[in-house]
């Protein structure tokens, strides 16, 4: 069985001292990074735990992609440019075929997102992947949750409900990663380029990880505003209604979570340009309501209001 250091060398560490801003990559006690002048560092960490965030039997290539994608999504939500990441991997065993495939998924998304894997850790235990991402944003220009203003348009990228729909498809036995719902769930695309575009146009943003209603509430609370939502215009993920039926599809779009799309609040006069610029990226941007002064989310029937995902439900909200 390979040692910890052989695992790191074979599957994780790639020479990256030639990558922009990397003074020292894997191999020393710390990575050394040189942020660009005039920028702030945006830093976030996300942990993906087996059978909590992904099924144990999911293809390893998807587990590798997804662990990085969900972390990068937070950089996208701030309008940051992704630069570097570190991976703390807890593995139950050193299964070389599994690791080969996991690393292929992880490194492929690194390359596509221009992110260098600059360090990490390998330990033994129940499968869990912790990914720290570092991005850069021009000083003072990050897209925050707190900037929404009454009168702003609320809009979402892509389509909603695919996370929950894909989980349902998995439970129904779908295993083909070309299935649009399973793709949305297991291979979400961090909206990094869209985030950088929207940084110039929007007042506030958040990525939809807990569910639209829950994340919209976070944005509203941070901004001290409310929202008038038009639930009937939510863009539904491809195949969602066919898989779940009409009512459950709507609920999945409102509260399913794991969609990793961006929710933005932008001034009405910026909407057209935002739609057009995202269209050139092949990504729809759909207006779904308005920011209002009165706190709370309006437009949803209280008797059917679903709640977002929480690891520790209960307590004070
Ligand atoms: P230390 O004991 O000093 O914490 P480690 O033995 O854990 O260092 O790691 C040795 C080197 O390999 C470090 O530079 C570390 O960043 C790198 N490394 C460890 N695990 C990973 C990983 N999963 N991906 C990338 N680099 C890694
Ligand atoms: Mg260590």
XYZ file of C-alpha atoms and ligand atoms in Angstrom:
345
model
C 0.000 0.000 0.000
C 1.385 3.443 -0.922
C 2.579 5.688 1.901
C 1.009 9.089 2.621
C 3.882 10.771 0.785
C 3.557 8.490 -2.247
C -0.163 9.281 -2.354
C 0.525 13.008 -2.272
C 3.141 12.756 -4.995
C 1.120 10.455 -7.260
C -2.371 11.874 -6.992
C -2.357 15.347 -5.533
C 0.747 17.491 -5.742
C 1.561 18.791 -9.228
C 4.512 21.069 -9.865
C 3.010 24.539 -9.756
C 5.934 26.841 -8.980
C 5.596 28.144 -12.550
C 1.956 29.124 -11.983
C 1.208 32.830 -11.566
C 1.626 34.025 -7.989
C 2.987 30.718 -6.672
C 6.361 31.265 -4.986
C 6.339 27.744 -3.474
C 3.740 25.023 -4.060
C 3.436 21.577 -2.429
C 6.552 20.248 -0.720
C 7.359 22.694 2.058
C 5.496 23.342 5.320
C 3.445 26.110 3.703
C 2.711 27.252 0.213
C 3.997 30.741 -0.502
C 1.711 32.926 -2.580
C 2.127 36.403 -4.002
C -1.219 38.186 -4.314
C -1.464 40.826 -7.048
C -0.902 44.440 -6.038
C -4.120 46.325 -5.364
C -6.190 43.232 -4.703
C -7.825 41.713 -1.653
C -7.680 37.994 -0.982
C -11.049 36.193 -0.895
C -10.712 32.992 1.165
C -13.255 30.263 1.803
C -13.301 26.609 2.875
C -15.914 23.934 2.190
C -16.034 20.371 3.481
C -17.764 17.588 1.548
C -18.616 14.551 3.683
C -19.544 11.134 2.291
C -23.278 10.372 2.430
C -23.965 13.929 3.604
C -22.889 15.900 0.541
C -22.467 13.103 -2.004
C -23.311 9.380 -2.166
C -20.480 7.000 -1.308
C -20.995 5.186 -4.630
C -20.859 8.382 -6.745
C -18.191 8.241 -9.465
C -14.867 9.340 -7.951
C -14.310 11.736 -10.861
C -17.493 13.565 -9.854
C -16.556 13.599 -6.152
C -13.242 15.256 -7.074
C -14.933 17.825 -9.308
C -17.715 18.572 -6.865
C -15.525 19.059 -3.801
C -13.656 21.848 -5.605
C -16.700 23.234 -7.438
C -18.711 23.953 -4.289
C -15.761 25.815 -2.780
C -15.130 27.832 -5.964
C -18.810 28.792 -6.023
C -18.196 31.019 -2.987
C -15.478 32.897 -4.883
C -17.901 33.310 -7.795
C -20.498 34.795 -5.441
C -18.046 37.513 -4.365
C -16.952 38.245 -7.924
C -13.445 37.074 -7.093
C -11.000 35.605 -9.579
C -10.025 32.093 -8.489
C -6.259 31.664 -8.005
C -5.187 28.933 -5.580
C -6.588 26.033 -3.569
C -5.552 23.545 -0.877
C -7.082 20.108 -0.360
C -7.352 18.284 2.967
C -8.401 14.759 2.030
C -9.517 12.204 4.621
C -9.595 8.784 2.966
C -10.822 5.431 4.323
C -8.207 3.541 2.284
C -5.646 4.099 -0.462
C -7.689 2.737 -3.369
C -5.470 3.669 -6.306
C -8.100 3.353 -9.046
C -10.509 5.491 -7.014
C -7.791 8.080 -6.315
C -6.789 8.199 -9.990
C -10.338 9.049 -10.954
C -10.891 11.477 -8.032
C -7.685 13.342 -8.921
C -8.683 13.497 -12.609
C -11.939 15.244 -11.663
C -10.235 17.601 -9.221
C -7.309 18.545 -11.474
C -9.510 18.977 -14.567
C -11.586 21.625 -12.797
C -8.372 23.225 -11.455
C -7.088 23.576 -15.007
C -10.355 24.892 -16.403
C -10.744 27.407 -13.574
C -7.028 28.374 -13.663
C -6.624 27.413 -10.035
C -3.341 25.964 -8.758
C -3.454 23.259 -6.051
C -0.726 24.619 -3.780
C -0.923 22.344 -0.749
C -3.022 20.190 1.484
C -3.126 17.273 3.821
C -3.902 13.552 3.662
C -5.299 11.641 6.637
C -7.123 8.352 7.167
C -10.758 8.211 8.247
C -14.298 8.337 6.829
C -14.207 9.937 3.357
C -14.234 13.721 3.616
C -12.756 16.447 1.423
C -12.016 19.929 2.697
C -11.103 22.442 0.028
C -9.772 25.910 0.810
C -9.908 28.359 -2.075
C -8.134 31.674 -2.487
C -9.283 34.251 -4.978
C -8.484 37.858 -5.718
C -10.718 40.837 -6.108
C -9.764 44.477 -6.789
C -9.570 46.167 -3.372
C -12.951 47.388 -2.182
C -14.818 45.914 -5.173
C -15.996 42.514 -3.941
C -19.651 41.671 -4.484
C -21.128 41.428 -0.989
C -24.395 40.038 0.371
C -25.064 43.353 2.023
C -25.392 45.737 -0.941
C -28.988 45.114 -2.105
C -31.253 48.184 -2.304
C -35.028 48.541 -2.511
C -35.958 48.715 -6.203
C -33.197 46.324 -7.323
C -34.086 43.424 -9.595
C -33.426 39.937 -8.214
C -32.084 37.538 -10.829
C -30.589 34.041 -10.931
C -28.080 32.444 -13.277
C -28.808 29.108 -14.962
C -31.650 26.968 -13.670
C -32.839 25.879 -10.232
C -33.814 22.593 -8.630
C -31.167 20.489 -10.367
C -29.429 19.655 -7.093
C -32.483 18.062 -5.540
C -33.674 16.687 -8.883
C -30.315 15.014 -9.451
C -30.391 13.458 -5.991
C -33.864 12.077 -6.801
C -32.541 10.743 -10.113
C -29.624 9.072 -8.293
C -32.046 7.470 -5.818
C -34.160 6.299 -8.785
C -31.092 4.477 -10.114
C -29.882 6.945 -12.758
C -26.089 6.587 -13.104
C -25.381 8.270 -16.442
C -23.402 11.491 -15.845
C -24.809 12.812 -19.155
C -28.255 12.933 -17.554
C -28.862 16.693 -17.096
C -30.214 16.395 -13.554
C -27.501 14.037 -12.339
C -24.932 16.377 -13.913
C -26.402 19.368 -12.110
C -26.158 17.502 -8.790
C -22.798 15.744 -9.128
C -20.971 18.066 -11.555
C -22.101 21.609 -10.694
C -20.298 24.406 -12.559
C -18.989 27.225 -10.368
C -20.140 30.471 -12.044
C -16.735 32.122 -11.820
C -16.717 34.100 -15.058
C -20.311 35.207 -14.509
C -19.372 36.335 -10.995
C -16.595 38.552 -12.326
C -18.953 40.073 -14.906
C -21.705 40.637 -12.337
C -19.246 42.233 -9.915
C -19.224 45.269 -12.215
C -23.021 45.429 -12.542
C -24.753 44.085 -9.424
C -25.203 45.536 -5.923
C -25.177 42.197 -4.065
C -24.841 38.461 -4.655
C -24.903 35.076 -2.945
C -24.517 31.565 -4.322
C -27.462 29.224 -3.935
C -26.210 26.340 -1.826
C -28.929 26.001 0.843
C -31.902 26.717 -1.442
C -33.203 29.890 -3.100
C -35.479 30.947 -0.221
C -32.858 30.377 2.452
C -30.091 32.123 0.525
C -32.381 34.977 -0.547
C -33.205 35.433 3.137
C -29.479 35.599 3.939
C -28.989 38.277 1.290
C -32.012 40.249 2.502
C -30.948 40.071 6.143
C -27.408 41.199 5.312
C -28.796 44.091 3.253
C -31.605 45.056 5.678
C -34.256 44.678 2.950
C -37.027 42.303 1.866
C -37.938 40.595 -1.402
C -41.039 40.298 -3.580
C -40.567 36.973 -5.324
C -42.406 35.722 -8.426
C -42.202 31.965 -7.861
C -44.018 31.212 -11.128
C -41.117 32.549 -13.216
C -38.297 30.532 -11.618
C -36.167 28.823 -14.299
C -36.517 25.074 -13.667
C -33.669 22.643 -14.345
C -33.983 20.514 -17.478
C -35.966 17.343 -16.779
C -37.016 18.499 -13.294
C -40.790 18.514 -13.803
C -40.666 15.158 -15.599
C -38.684 13.626 -12.716
C -40.512 15.131 -9.707
C -43.894 16.340 -10.963
C -45.026 19.958 -11.088
C -45.456 20.738 -7.360
C -42.264 19.048 -6.162
C -40.307 20.635 -9.030
C -41.392 24.102 -7.857
C -40.487 23.260 -4.283
C -37.076 21.931 -5.403
C -36.402 25.226 -7.206
C -37.411 27.216 -4.113
C -35.774 25.174 -1.398
C -33.834 22.218 -2.821
C -30.336 23.611 -2.469
C -27.084 22.365 -4.016
C -27.727 24.393 -7.167
C -24.596 26.590 -7.014
C -26.168 29.245 -9.202
C -25.727 32.930 -8.382
C -28.535 35.087 -6.996
C -27.906 38.781 -7.602
C -29.605 42.068 -6.790
C -28.947 44.629 -9.480
C -30.261 48.059 -10.407
C -32.981 47.822 -13.101
C -30.881 49.809 -15.587
C -28.094 47.199 -15.386
C -30.310 44.194 -16.128
C -30.085 44.257 -19.930
C -26.333 44.491 -19.994
C -26.045 41.708 -17.399
C -28.366 39.448 -19.410
C -26.478 40.165 -22.641
C -23.022 39.662 -21.182
C -23.985 36.383 -19.523
C -25.643 35.278 -22.765
C -22.227 35.509 -24.458
C -21.063 33.005 -21.800
C -23.998 30.736 -22.711
C -25.579 31.353 -19.320
C -29.139 32.619 -18.867
C -29.884 35.284 -16.252
C -33.560 35.309 -15.234
C -35.284 38.087 -13.259
C -37.319 36.464 -10.468
C -38.520 39.415 -8.381
C -37.614 42.704 -6.744
C -35.943 43.962 -3.629
C -38.389 45.839 -1.372
C -37.956 47.877 1.778
C -40.234 45.781 3.966
C -38.315 42.831 5.490
C -39.352 39.266 4.707
C -39.922 37.312 1.518
C -43.252 38.172 -0.081
C -45.078 36.303 -2.840
C -44.803 32.809 -1.312
C -47.871 31.167 0.200
C -47.003 30.727 3.902
C -48.860 27.419 4.217
C -46.619 25.821 1.585
C -43.413 27.680 2.401
C -40.554 25.174 2.335
C -37.396 25.629 4.392
C -33.776 25.403 3.286
C -31.202 22.831 4.248
C -29.536 23.061 7.668
C -27.065 20.645 9.209
C -28.221 21.602 12.702
C -31.918 22.467 12.442
C -33.690 24.085 15.372
C -32.505 26.793 17.729
C -32.864 30.466 16.964
C -32.808 31.318 13.273
P 3.105 18.812 7.193
O 3.347 17.523 7.922
O 4.192 19.790 7.303
O 1.736 19.378 7.495
P 2.389 17.126 5.028
O 3.264 15.965 5.279
O 0.960 17.042 5.422
O 3.071 18.434 5.630
O 2.429 17.476 3.481
C 3.670 17.546 2.784
C 3.522 18.512 1.642
O 2.587 17.985 0.699
C 2.992 19.881 2.056
O 3.617 20.869 1.273
C 1.526 19.794 1.723
O 0.978 21.055 1.431
C 1.525 18.883 0.507
N 0.268 18.143 0.454
C -0.215 17.278 1.380
N -1.406 16.786 1.025
C -1.729 17.370 -0.149
C -2.840 17.303 -1.006
N -3.910 16.538 -0.735
N -2.827 18.056 -2.124
C -1.768 18.851 -2.393
N -0.683 18.947 -1.639
C -0.649 18.230 -0.526
Mg 0.059 17.177 7.529
